[in-house]
Short mmCIF file of C-alpha atoms in Angstrom, two decimals:
data_model
loop_
_atom_site.label_atom_id
_atom_site.label_comp_id
_atom_site.label_asym_id
_atom_site.label_seq_id
_atom_site.Cartn_x
_atom_site.Cartn_y
_atom_site.Cartn_z
CA UNK A 1 0.00 0.00 0.00
CA UNK A 2 1.05 3.59 -0.57
CA UNK A 3 0.33 6.07 2.22
CA UNK A 4 0.96 9.62 1.10
CA UNK A 5 -0.36 13.13 0.79
CA UNK A 6 -2.09 13.28 -2.60
CA UNK A 7 -2.97 16.22 -4.81
CA UNK A 8 -6.76 16.40 -4.67
CA UNK A 9 -6.97 16.24 -8.48
CA UNK A 10 -5.33 12.79 -8.48
CA UNK A 11 -6.93 11.44 -5.30
CA UNK A 12 -9.83 9.52 -6.83
CA UNK A 13 -9.83 5.97 -5.46
CA UNK A 14 -7.64 6.63 -2.44
CA UNK A 15 -8.88 5.48 0.97
CA UNK A 16 -9.18 8.13 3.68
CA UNK A 17 -7.08 7.85 6.83
CA UNK A 18 -9.36 10.21 8.77
CA UNK A 19 -12.98 11.33 8.89
CA UNK A 20 -13.46 14.31 6.55
CA UNK A 21 -16.40 16.68 7.05
CA UNK A 22 -18.19 18.03 3.95
CA UNK A 23 -20.83 20.51 5.12
CA UNK A 24 -23.24 18.41 7.21
CA UNK A 25 -21.95 15.08 5.93
CA UNK A 26 -18.88 13.10 6.95
CA UNK A 27 -16.71 10.97 4.73
CA UNK A 28 -15.60 8.33 7.25
CA UNK A 29 -12.14 6.89 7.72
CA UNK A 30 -11.77 4.02 5.25
CA UNK A 31 -14.01 5.66 2.64
CA UNK A 32 -12.80 5.39 -0.96
CA UNK A 33 -12.93 8.81 -2.63
CA UNK A 34 -15.19 9.09 -5.69
CA UNK A 35 -15.21 11.67 -8.46
CA UNK A 36 -18.14 13.46 -6.77
CA UNK A 37 -16.22 13.54 -3.47
CA UNK A 38 -13.30 15.18 -5.25
CA UNK A 39 -15.57 17.90 -6.66
CA UNK A 40 -17.00 18.67 -3.21
CA UNK A 41 -13.53 18.80 -1.66
CA UNK A 42 -12.31 21.17 -4.37
CA UNK A 43 -15.28 23.48 -3.69
CA UNK A 44 -14.22 23.54 -0.03
CA UNK A 45 -10.76 24.67 -1.11
CA UNK A 46 -8.97 21.45 -0.15
CA UNK A 47 -5.90 20.97 -2.35
CA UNK A 48 -4.11 18.07 -0.63
CA UNK A 49 -5.38 15.05 1.24
CA UNK A 50 -3.65 12.14 2.98
CA UNK A 51 -4.81 8.63 2.24
CA UNK A 52 -3.95 5.12 1.10
CA UNK A 53 -3.67 3.83 -2.43
CA UNK A 54 -4.04 0.06 -2.29
CA UNK A 55 -2.04 -2.55 -4.15
CA UNK A 56 -2.60 -6.30 -4.49
CA UNK A 57 -1.99 -7.98 -1.13
CA UNK A 58 -3.58 -5.22 0.96
CA UNK A 59 -6.55 -6.10 3.19
CA UNK A 60 -9.04 -4.07 5.20
CA UNK A 61 -8.58 -3.56 8.92
CA UNK A 62 -11.79 -5.50 9.51
CA UNK A 63 -10.37 -8.53 7.72
CA UNK A 64 -7.04 -8.16 9.53
CA UNK A 65 -8.67 -7.97 12.96
CA UNK A 66 -10.73 -11.04 12.13
CA UNK A 67 -7.45 -12.90 11.62
CA UNK A 68 -5.63 -11.49 14.67
CA UNK A 69 -8.43 -11.77 17.27
CA UNK A 70 -8.58 -15.61 17.32
CA UNK A 71 -4.86 -15.66 18.12
CA UNK A 72 -5.43 -13.48 21.20
CA UNK A 73 -8.69 -14.89 22.56
CA UNK A 74 -8.35 -17.93 24.79
CA UNK A 75 -10.84 -19.84 26.90
CA UNK A 76 -14.29 -18.27 27.29
CA UNK A 77 -13.60 -15.14 25.22
CA UNK A 78 -15.45 -14.27 21.99
CA UNK A 79 -15.05 -11.23 19.77
CA UNK A 80 -17.21 -8.80 17.79
CA UNK A 81 -16.01 -6.99 14.67
CA UNK A 82 -17.23 -3.49 13.84
CA UNK A 83 -18.09 -2.56 10.26
CA UNK A 84 -17.79 1.15 10.98
CA UNK A 85 -14.49 1.35 12.85
CA UNK A 86 -11.08 -0.28 12.78
CA UNK A 87 -11.68 -2.05 16.09
CA UNK A 88 -12.70 -5.38 17.52
CA UNK A 89 -14.32 -5.84 20.94
CA UNK A 90 -13.38 -8.85 23.09
CA UNK A 91 -16.22 -10.21 25.21
CA UNK A 92 -16.46 -12.62 28.16
CA UNK A 93 -18.45 -15.75 27.35
CA UNK A 94 -18.94 -16.78 30.99
CA UNK A 95 -18.66 -15.49 34.55
CA UNK A 96 -15.15 -15.77 35.95
CA UNK A 97 -11.74 -14.15 36.39
CA UNK A 98 -10.01 -12.29 33.55
CA UNK A 99 -6.50 -13.75 33.16
CA UNK A 100 -3.77 -11.79 31.38
CA UNK A 101 -0.03 -11.33 31.85
CA UNK A 102 0.94 -7.65 32.14
CA UNK A 103 4.34 -8.41 30.60
CA UNK A 104 2.86 -10.23 27.61
CA UNK A 105 0.31 -7.46 27.10
CA UNK A 106 3.10 -4.85 27.12
CA UNK A 107 5.09 -6.93 24.64
CA UNK A 108 2.06 -7.15 22.33
CA UNK A 109 1.66 -3.37 22.32
CA UNK A 110 5.34 -3.00 21.41
CA UNK A 111 4.94 -5.08 18.24
CA UNK A 112 3.69 -2.18 16.14
CA UNK A 113 2.58 1.43 16.69
CA UNK A 114 -0.41 0.71 14.41
CA UNK A 115 -1.89 -2.14 16.48
CA UNK A 116 -3.28 -1.45 19.96
CA UNK A 117 -4.74 -3.81 22.55
CA UNK A 118 -6.46 -2.39 25.64
CA UNK A 119 -7.99 -4.56 28.37
CA UNK A 120 -9.71 -4.29 31.72
CA UNK A 121 -7.57 -4.83 34.81
CA UNK A 122 -6.11 -8.35 34.84
CA UNK A 123 -7.58 -10.71 37.46
CA UNK A 124 -10.76 -8.70 37.64
CA UNK A 125 -14.05 -10.51 38.24
CA UNK A 126 -16.04 -10.61 35.01
CA UNK A 127 -19.66 -11.35 34.10
CA UNK A 128 -20.75 -13.01 30.88
CA UNK A 129 -21.21 -10.36 28.19
CA UNK A 130 -18.72 -7.90 29.72
CA UNK A 131 -16.30 -6.26 27.28
CA UNK A 132 -12.86 -7.21 28.55
CA UNK A 133 -10.74 -5.77 25.75
CA UNK A 134 -10.50 -3.92 22.46
CA UNK A 135 -8.10 -4.37 19.54
CA UNK A 136 -7.63 -1.45 17.18
CA UNK A 137 -5.79 -1.01 13.92
CA UNK A 138 -5.10 2.67 13.37
CA UNK A 139 -5.05 2.38 9.58
CA UNK A 140 -8.12 1.22 7.58
CA UNK A 141 -5.92 -0.75 5.16
CA UNK A 142 -2.96 -2.96 6.06
CA UNK A 143 -0.61 -5.30 4.21
CA UNK A 144 -1.34 -9.01 4.44
CA UNK A 145 2.34 -9.53 5.27
CA UNK A 146 1.93 -7.33 8.37
CA UNK A 147 -0.88 -9.56 9.62
CA UNK A 148 1.10 -12.70 8.82
CA UNK A 149 3.98 -11.36 10.91
CA UNK A 150 1.67 -10.56 13.85
CA UNK A 151 0.18 -14.07 13.75
CA UNK A 152 3.68 -15.57 13.63
CA UNK A 153 4.73 -13.58 16.71
CA UNK A 154 1.66 -14.78 18.62
CA UNK A 155 1.92 -18.43 17.65
CA UNK A 156 4.54 -19.58 20.15
CA UNK A 157 2.46 -19.31 23.31
CA UNK A 158 -1.00 -19.95 24.68
CA UNK A 159 -3.59 -17.25 23.85
CA UNK A 160 -2.83 -13.92 25.51
CA UNK A 161 -6.24 -13.49 27.16
CA UNK A 162 -8.66 -15.91 28.81
CA UNK A 163 -11.48 -16.11 31.34
CA UNK A 164 -11.09 -18.66 34.11
CA UNK A 165 -14.61 -19.91 34.79
CA UNK A 166 -15.84 -19.90 38.37
CA UNK A 167 -15.37 -23.22 40.17
CA UNK A 168 -15.07 -24.27 43.83
CA UNK A 169 -11.53 -24.40 45.23
CA UNK A 170 -10.78 -26.57 48.25
CA UNK A 171 -8.33 -25.00 50.68
CA UNK A 172 -6.69 -25.60 54.06
CA UNK A 173 -5.46 -23.10 56.66
CA UNK A 174 -2.32 -23.56 58.76
CA UNK A 175 -2.02 -21.42 61.91
CA UNK A 176 1.44 -21.02 63.44
CA UNK A 177 0.79 -20.30 67.11
CA UNK A 178 3.25 -18.26 69.16
CA UNK A 179 1.15 -16.90 72.05
CA UNK A 180 -1.63 -19.49 71.87
CA UNK A 181 -4.04 -17.20 73.68
CA UNK A 182 -7.40 -15.52 73.08
CA UNK A 183 -5.81 -12.41 71.56
CA UNK A 184 -3.94 -14.50 69.01
CA UNK A 185 -7.12 -16.44 68.19
CA UNK A 186 -8.90 -13.14 67.56
CA UNK A 187 -6.06 -12.03 65.26
CA UNK A 188 -6.31 -15.28 63.27
CA UNK A 189 -10.10 -14.93 63.02
CA UNK A 190 -9.83 -11.37 61.70
CA UNK A 191 -7.40 -12.46 58.98
CA UNK A 192 -9.71 -15.28 57.89
CA UNK A 193 -12.63 -12.83 57.77
CA UNK A 194 -10.60 -10.44 55.59
CA UNK A 195 -9.60 -13.34 53.34
CA UNK A 196 -13.21 -14.46 52.88
CA UNK A 197 -14.38 -10.89 52.27
CA UNK A 198 -11.69 -10.09 49.70
CA UNK A 199 -12.16 -13.31 47.73
CA UNK A 200 -15.82 -14.12 48.29
CA UNK A 201 -16.37 -14.63 44.56
CA UNK A 202 -13.65 -17.27 44.18
CA UNK A 203 -15.73 -20.07 45.75
CA UNK A 204 -13.10 -20.91 48.36
CA UNK A 205 -14.07 -24.00 50.36
CA UNK A 206 -12.05 -24.16 53.59
CA UNK A 207 -12.02 -27.89 54.27
CA UNK A 208 -9.39 -28.12 57.01
CA UNK A 209 -7.61 -26.13 59.72
CA UNK A 210 -4.22 -27.18 61.07
CA UNK A 211 -2.18 -25.67 63.88
CA UNK A 212 1.52 -25.75 64.62
CA UNK A 213 3.85 -24.11 67.08
CA UNK A 214 5.52 -21.02 65.63
CA UNK A 215 8.73 -23.01 65.25
CA UNK A 216 10.67 -23.97 62.14
CA UNK A 217 10.31 -27.78 62.31
CA UNK A 218 6.69 -27.84 63.44
CA UNK A 219 5.61 -25.24 60.87
CA UNK A 220 7.39 -27.03 58.00
CA UNK A 221 5.70 -30.30 58.95
CA UNK A 222 2.25 -28.68 59.07
CA UNK A 223 2.72 -27.01 55.67
CA UNK A 224 3.87 -30.30 54.14
CA UNK A 225 0.91 -32.18 55.63
CA UNK A 226 -1.62 -29.65 54.31
CA UNK A 227 -0.01 -29.42 50.86
CA UNK A 228 -0.11 -33.21 50.50
CA UNK A 229 -3.91 -33.21 50.82
CA UNK A 230 -5.18 -29.88 49.48
CA UNK A 231 -4.55 -27.90 46.26
CA UNK A 232 -4.48 -24.58 48.11
CA UNK A 233 -2.94 -23.86 51.52
CA UNK A 234 -3.06 -20.57 53.43
CA UNK A 235 -0.52 -20.05 56.21
CA UNK A 236 -1.46 -17.50 58.88
CA UNK A 237 1.63 -16.73 60.99
CA UNK A 238 1.75 -16.02 64.70
CA UNK A 239 4.48 -13.40 64.22
CA UNK A 240 5.55 -11.18 61.30
CA UNK A 241 8.60 -12.26 59.29
CA UNK A 242 11.52 -9.85 59.16
CA UNK A 243 13.94 -11.68 56.87
CA UNK A 244 14.19 -14.77 54.67
CA UNK A 245 15.67 -16.90 57.47
CA UNK A 246 12.83 -16.12 59.89
CA UNK A 247 10.67 -18.98 61.19
CA UNK A 248 7.90 -19.14 58.59
CA UNK A 249 10.05 -18.27 55.51
CA UNK A 250 12.61 -20.89 56.56
CA UNK A 251 9.86 -23.47 57.08
CA UNK A 252 8.36 -22.63 53.69
CA UNK A 253 11.75 -22.97 52.00
CA UNK A 254 12.19 -26.37 53.61
CA UNK A 255 8.75 -27.71 52.71
CA UNK A 256 8.01 -26.17 49.28
CA UNK A 257 9.39 -27.07 45.86
CA UNK A 258 9.71 -23.45 44.70
CA UNK A 259 9.22 -19.96 46.15
CA UNK A 260 7.61 -17.84 43.43
CA UNK A 261 7.10 -14.69 45.52
CA UNK A 262 9.19 -13.99 48.63
CA UNK A 263 7.90 -10.50 49.52
CA UNK A 264 6.10 -7.41 48.27
CA UNK A 265 7.52 -3.86 48.47
CA UNK A 266 5.01 -2.47 50.96
CA UNK A 267 6.50 -1.34 54.25
CA UNK A 268 3.40 -2.22 56.29
CA UNK A 269 2.80 -5.57 54.58
CA UNK A 270 6.05 -7.00 53.18
CA UNK A 271 5.81 -10.61 54.36
CA UNK A 272 3.51 -12.09 51.71
CA UNK A 273 5.02 -15.30 50.34
CA UNK A 274 3.75 -17.66 47.65
CA UNK A 275 5.16 -21.10 46.87
CA UNK A 276 4.37 -24.36 45.10
CA UNK A 277 4.70 -27.99 46.17
CA UNK A 278 3.84 -30.53 43.48
CA UNK A 279 0.25 -29.65 42.52
CA UNK A 280 -0.41 -27.50 45.58
CA UNK A 281 -0.08 -23.72 45.99
CA UNK A 282 0.95 -22.29 49.35
CA UNK A 283 0.19 -18.68 50.31
CA UNK A 284 1.70 -17.19 53.48
CA UNK A 285 -0.52 -14.26 54.39
CA UNK A 286 1.15 -11.15 55.84
CA UNK A 287 0.90 -10.86 59.61
CA UNK A 288 -0.93 -7.51 59.37
CA UNK A 289 -3.25 -8.62 56.55
CA UNK A 290 -6.28 -7.99 58.78
CA UNK A 291 -5.37 -4.32 59.31
CA UNK A 292 -3.68 -3.07 56.14
CA UNK A 293 -5.19 -2.80 52.67
CA UNK A 294 -2.96 -3.86 49.78
CA UNK A 295 -4.26 -4.05 46.20
CA UNK A 296 -0.93 -5.58 45.15
CA UNK A 297 -1.12 -8.33 47.78
CA UNK A 298 -4.71 -9.10 46.80
CA UNK A 299 -3.76 -9.18 43.11
CA UNK A 300 -0.89 -11.60 43.77
CA UNK A 301 -3.10 -13.81 45.95
CA UNK A 302 -5.82 -13.88 43.29
CA UNK A 303 -3.23 -14.72 40.64
CA UNK A 304 -1.92 -17.59 42.74
CA UNK A 305 -5.42 -18.96 43.33
CA UNK A 306 -6.76 -18.68 39.79
CA UNK A 307 -3.78 -19.46 37.53
CA UNK A 308 -3.28 -23.08 36.55
CA UNK A 309 0.51 -22.87 36.96
CA UNK A 310 2.42 -20.10 38.73
CA UNK A 311 6.03 -19.06 38.30
CA UNK A 312 8.40 -16.45 39.72
CA UNK A 313 7.99 -14.36 36.57
CA UNK A 314 4.28 -13.96 37.36
CA UNK A 315 5.10 -11.88 40.44
CA UNK A 316 7.39 -9.02 39.41
CA UNK A 317 8.72 -7.14 42.41
CA UNK A 318 9.10 -3.72 40.78
CA UNK A 319 5.89 -2.07 41.90
CA UNK A 320 5.73 1.20 43.78
CA UNK A 321 3.10 1.03 46.49
CA UNK A 322 1.47 4.43 46.94
CA UNK A 323 1.35 5.77 50.47
CA UNK A 324 -1.96 6.47 52.11
CA UNK A 325 -2.28 9.63 54.21
CA UNK A 326 0.66 9.24 56.57
CA UNK A 327 1.60 11.70 59.31
CA UNK A 328 4.75 12.23 61.37
CA UNK A 329 4.85 11.26 65.02
CA UNK A 330 6.09 13.80 67.58
CA UNK A 331 9.35 11.86 67.86
CA UNK A 332 9.86 11.97 64.09
CA UNK A 333 9.18 15.72 63.97
CA UNK A 334 11.96 16.20 66.52
CA UNK A 335 14.40 14.22 64.36
CA UNK A 336 14.00 15.76 60.90
CA UNK A 337 17.31 15.68 59.00
CA UNK A 338 18.23 17.42 55.76
CA UNK A 339 19.78 15.16 53.11
CA UNK A 340 22.57 17.72 52.80
CA UNK A 341 23.72 16.72 56.28
CA UNK A 342 24.76 13.34 54.90
CA UNK A 343 26.07 14.31 51.47
CA UNK A 344 29.67 13.20 51.05
CA UNK A 345 30.47 15.66 48.27
CA UNK A 346 32.16 18.80 49.52
CA UNK A 347 30.18 21.94 48.80
CA UNK A 348 32.96 23.37 46.62
CA UNK A 349 33.32 20.24 44.49
CA UNK A 350 32.03 20.39 40.93
CA UNK A 351 28.95 18.41 39.97
CA UNK A 352 30.37 15.93 37.46
CA UNK A 353 28.45 13.22 35.60
CA UNK A 354 30.14 10.06 34.33
CA UNK A 355 29.59 8.46 30.91
CA UNK A 356 31.01 4.95 30.62
CA UNK A 357 31.54 3.97 26.99
CA UNK A 358 30.73 0.27 26.59
CA UNK A 359 29.36 0.04 23.04
CA UNK A 360 32.40 -1.08 21.02
CA UNK A 361 33.00 -4.38 19.18
CA UNK A 362 36.41 -5.25 20.73
CA UNK A 363 37.77 -6.00 17.25
CA UNK A 364 41.45 -6.05 18.19
CA UNK A 365 40.86 -8.12 21.33
CA UNK A 366 39.25 -10.80 19.08
CA UNK A 367 36.46 -11.40 21.61
CA UNK A 368 34.07 -9.34 23.68
CA UNK A 369 36.67 -8.07 26.13
CA UNK A 370 34.07 -6.23 28.21
CA UNK A 371 32.49 -9.56 29.22
CA UNK A 372 35.78 -11.26 30.18
CA UNK A 373 35.45 -12.63 33.72
CA UNK A 374 37.57 -10.70 36.16
CA UNK A 375 37.21 -11.60 39.81
CA UNK A 376 33.76 -13.10 39.32
CA UNK A 377 32.21 -10.34 37.21
CA UNK A 378 32.58 -8.92 33.69
CA UNK A 379 35.52 -6.61 33.09
CA UNK A 380 33.36 -3.59 32.24
CA UNK A 381 31.68 -3.75 35.67
CA UNK A 382 34.96 -2.67 37.30
CA UNK A 383 34.69 0.78 35.71
CA UNK A 384 30.97 0.91 36.48
CA UNK A 385 31.56 0.12 40.16
CA UNK A 386 34.38 2.65 40.41
CA UNK A 387 32.11 5.37 39.03
CA UNK A 388 29.22 4.46 41.32
CA UNK A 389 31.45 4.52 44.41
CA UNK A 390 32.93 7.88 43.44
CA UNK A 391 31.41 11.34 43.75
CA UNK A 392 30.39 11.35 40.08
CA UNK A 393 26.64 11.54 39.54
CA UNK A 394 24.55 10.72 37.60
CA UNK A 395 26.16 7.68 35.95
CA UNK A 396 25.45 6.70 32.33
CA UNK A 397 26.53 3.49 30.58
CA UNK A 398 26.37 3.51 26.78
CA UNK A 399 25.90 0.02 25.31
CA UNK A 400 25.80 -1.13 21.69
CA UNK A 401 27.53 -4.33 20.60
CA UNK A 402 25.81 -7.31 22.27
CA UNK A 403 23.96 -4.78 24.40
CA UNK A 404 21.62 -7.31 26.04
CA UNK A 405 24.53 -9.11 27.73
CA UNK A 406 25.83 -5.92 29.31
CA UNK A 407 22.40 -4.56 30.21
CA UNK A 408 21.49 -7.77 32.03
CA UNK A 409 24.40 -7.09 34.41
CA UNK A 410 23.17 -3.53 34.98
CA UNK A 411 19.54 -4.48 35.62
CA UNK A 412 19.56 -3.99 39.40
CA UNK A 413 21.72 -0.86 39.51
CA UNK A 414 20.04 2.55 39.68
CA UNK A 415 22.03 4.03 36.84
CA UNK A 416 21.14 5.24 33.35
CA UNK A 417 21.62 2.79 30.47
CA UNK A 418 21.71 4.24 26.95
CA UNK A 419 21.72 1.96 23.90
CA UNK A 420 23.64 3.23 20.88
CA UNK A 421 22.24 1.49 17.80
CA UNK A 422 24.81 3.32 15.67
CA UNK A 423 27.81 2.03 17.65
CA UNK A 424 29.51 0.66 14.50
CA UNK A 425 30.03 4.26 13.30
CA UNK A 426 32.57 4.86 16.04
CA UNK A 427 33.01 5.93 19.63
CA UNK A 428 32.01 9.54 18.94
CA UNK A 429 28.40 8.44 18.43
CA UNK A 430 28.46 7.03 21.96
CA UNK A 431 30.07 10.18 23.33
CA UNK A 432 27.38 12.35 21.71
CA UNK A 433 24.60 10.11 23.01
CA UNK A 434 26.00 10.20 26.52
CA UNK A 435 26.67 13.94 26.67
CA UNK A 436 23.26 14.79 25.20
CA UNK A 437 21.69 12.88 28.10
CA UNK A 438 23.59 14.63 30.90
CA UNK A 439 21.36 17.09 32.83
CA UNK A 440 22.12 20.77 32.59
CA UNK A 441 22.89 21.14 36.32
CA UNK A 442 26.14 19.20 35.84
CA UNK A 443 29.28 21.32 35.48
CA UNK A 444 30.99 18.73 33.31
CA UNK A 445 31.20 15.07 32.39
CA UNK A 446 33.82 12.39 32.95
CA UNK A 447 34.28 10.14 29.89
CA UNK A 448 35.41 6.64 30.89
CA UNK A 449 36.21 3.85 28.41
CA UNK A 450 34.65 0.68 29.84
CA UNK A 451 37.88 -1.28 29.30
CA UNK A 452 39.63 0.36 32.28
CA UNK A 453 39.29 -2.29 35.03
CA UNK A 454 41.89 -0.74 37.35
CA UNK A 455 40.22 2.66 37.64
CA UNK A 456 39.45 3.52 41.27
CA UNK A 457 36.86 5.71 42.99
CA UNK A 458 39.71 7.59 44.68
CA UNK A 459 41.25 8.59 41.36
CA UNK A 460 37.88 9.65 39.93
CA UNK A 461 37.35 11.82 43.01
CA UNK A 462 40.82 13.30 42.52
CA UNK A 463 39.85 14.31 38.99
CA UNK A 464 36.56 15.81 40.16
CA UNK A 465 38.35 17.80 42.87
CA UNK A 466 40.71 19.26 40.27
CA UNK A 467 37.79 20.60 38.19
CA UNK A 468 36.87 24.23 38.90
CA UNK A 469 33.08 24.30 39.23
CA UNK A 470 33.02 28.00 38.30
CA UNK A 471 34.62 27.42 34.90
CA UNK A 472 32.63 25.35 32.42
CA UNK A 473 35.21 25.80 29.68
CA UNK A 474 37.95 23.52 30.91
CA UNK A 475 39.38 20.07 30.29
CA UNK A 476 40.89 17.72 32.87
CA UNK A 477 43.14 15.01 31.45
CA UNK A 478 44.89 12.12 33.20
CA UNK A 479 48.67 12.04 32.86
CA UNK A 480 51.34 9.52 33.85
CA UNK A 481 55.07 9.94 33.14
CA UNK A 482 54.31 12.78 30.75
CA UNK A 483 51.81 10.84 28.64
CA UNK A 484 48.12 11.70 28.50
CA UNK A 485 45.51 9.03 29.26
CA UNK A 486 41.83 8.53 29.76
CA UNK A 487 39.57 9.23 31.60
CA UNK A 488 38.95 12.89 30.83
CA UNK A 489 36.53 15.50 32.16
CA UNK A 490 35.01 17.95 29.71
CA UNK A 491 33.37 21.15 30.94
CA UNK A 492 29.79 21.58 29.76
CA UNK A 493 30.74 24.42 27.40
CA UNK A 494 33.05 22.04 25.50
CA UNK A 495 30.70 19.12 24.94
CA UNK A 496 30.64 19.71 21.18
CA UNK A 497 34.40 19.07 20.99
CA UNK A 498 34.54 16.22 23.51
CA UNK A 499 36.62 13.17 22.65
CA UNK A 500 38.80 10.51 24.25
CA UNK A 501 42.58 10.50 24.50
CA UNK A 502 43.78 8.41 21.52
CA UNK A 503 46.05 5.42 22.08
CA UNK A 504 48.95 7.01 20.18
CA UNK A 505 48.99 10.08 22.41
CA UNK A 506 52.70 9.50 23.08
CA UNK A 507 53.40 10.00 19.37
CA UNK A 508 51.59 13.27 18.80
CA UNK A 509 50.13 16.22 20.60
CA UNK A 510 46.69 15.67 22.10
CA UNK A 511 44.04 18.36 22.63
CA UNK A 512 46.55 21.11 21.79
CA UNK A 513 43.71 23.41 20.77
CA UNK A 514 42.43 23.23 24.35
CA UNK A 515 45.80 23.76 26.03
CA UNK A 516 44.88 27.19 27.44
CA UNK A 517 42.29 25.64 29.74
CA UNK A 518 43.57 22.08 30.23
CA UNK A 519 44.43 20.71 33.67
CA UNK A 520 46.64 17.65 33.94
CA UNK A 521 45.77 15.26 36.77
CA UNK A 522 48.61 13.00 37.87
CA UNK A 523 47.62 9.33 37.83
CA UNK A 524 49.33 6.18 39.04
CA UNK A 525 50.34 3.48 36.58
CA UNK A 526 47.41 1.13 37.21
CA UNK A 527 44.60 3.70 37.11
CA UNK A 528 45.03 4.31 33.39
CA UNK A 529 45.40 0.71 32.22
CA UNK A 530 43.07 -0.16 29.34
CA UNK A 531 42.53 -3.45 27.51
CA UNK A 532 42.96 -3.53 23.73
CA UNK A 533 44.73 -6.70 22.60
CA UNK A 534 44.51 -10.42 23.45
CA UNK A 535 47.77 -10.30 25.43
CA UNK A 536 46.33 -7.44 27.56
CA UNK A 537 43.49 -9.76 28.58
CA UNK A 538 45.85 -12.65 29.33
CA UNK A 539 48.13 -10.48 31.48
CA UNK A 540 45.17 -9.11 33.43
CA UNK A 541 43.42 -12.45 34.02
CA UNK A 542 46.66 -14.15 35.10
CA UNK A 543 47.47 -11.58 37.77
#
């Protein structure tokens, strides 16, 4: 298909991308312009119009959605196609729970900017006839090959959406008794009441109650006994759990096959745990579950109850739990501390960002030198750790070649990862990408090649201290025995000229045009070591 802006005189037969109003009438999106339409549009003074000219192999959005929808709809979901819009409604065909993976839904919506899937909240209770989702194609005409590609991408997994029909679920409760008194019994009763209230529509049938002492061995035995007989086990603890080796977590680890959720990030309710043992699911309810509301905890519990199989990937621990109205106590008001009281950076030090350049192909090293194991971690992580432990902030790592490998190692660090898709064009593309990302409040930026495993936080701090925060037109260069080395700090007014020290700096002058405002920072021999050739790697790994 050809999507373009057409001269109105040659637009007969094109298909409109948008609704077009002609006096009191509307030519709808998807309408094929006729000769009469052209005359009316000319009268209105319209000279250009955007639309689609079809070619063999193009299909309508309605046809495309009719091919895509069956790939998305699983158990107990039907769909309805609209003849007047580029959308398809997805409808529940029974009462039940709407099942959908947030991660898979996000992945679907990343496939193409022209295809959109919206749904109701996953794990919501649904009635037959409820609309649970909508698929939309933004363009009224699409290539058949586009649809074929979408169907291929969706063909390697079970359908994305389904409704789990309501059915009774037999469950057992294990109480771990610490006080074994009336107050504890009341606490247990309140948790059970909250559980029944929150999940009244799941047809939970509590068939057994077991008790154990709040001790590791006794609790593990009770969990194992319940899981051997019942498909769903709730554990209600006699004390909250503070760490993974506490009584109930340790007992769960000993008795379960797999822990799929070991906590949730909610300060008042962190000790939710979910595990599996053969065909049984085990849910350890938080100690304060009777007093604190948690939509995330309830969502995870509902997921565990309703999903056929549960895995650790079903329970991502990256959610931010919003605070309710929370007030300071009198004691807390008397102990308010400014963050500046604990800042390590001296007030006169410059604010320097760090850009670690980790996008190159390692051609001369003949392998990916940045991923060479050095003391139990990849070589490039040495420079990353040195920057994090220094006074440089914020930290940026520019990846490119085999980016996924590097980014996996950076996943749990609160730093900025920038992917340079043009890394093959040279290191300057990475430098530009990094410097363009540095916030304006920074006085300058430290450029660090990622192949410098001996760089230390102390030396980085020495460079930062040498930078005059009141002068943004300056350059700080490392030097050892009269030879210039990386890393270098460029003042913010010099970002357009920023570069690294070349390897042959001992053979020619380096940054001579900046000599009027260059500071040389004395380095030790190890701080400036970089890795370029196979023998460099062998020497380093054999130390």
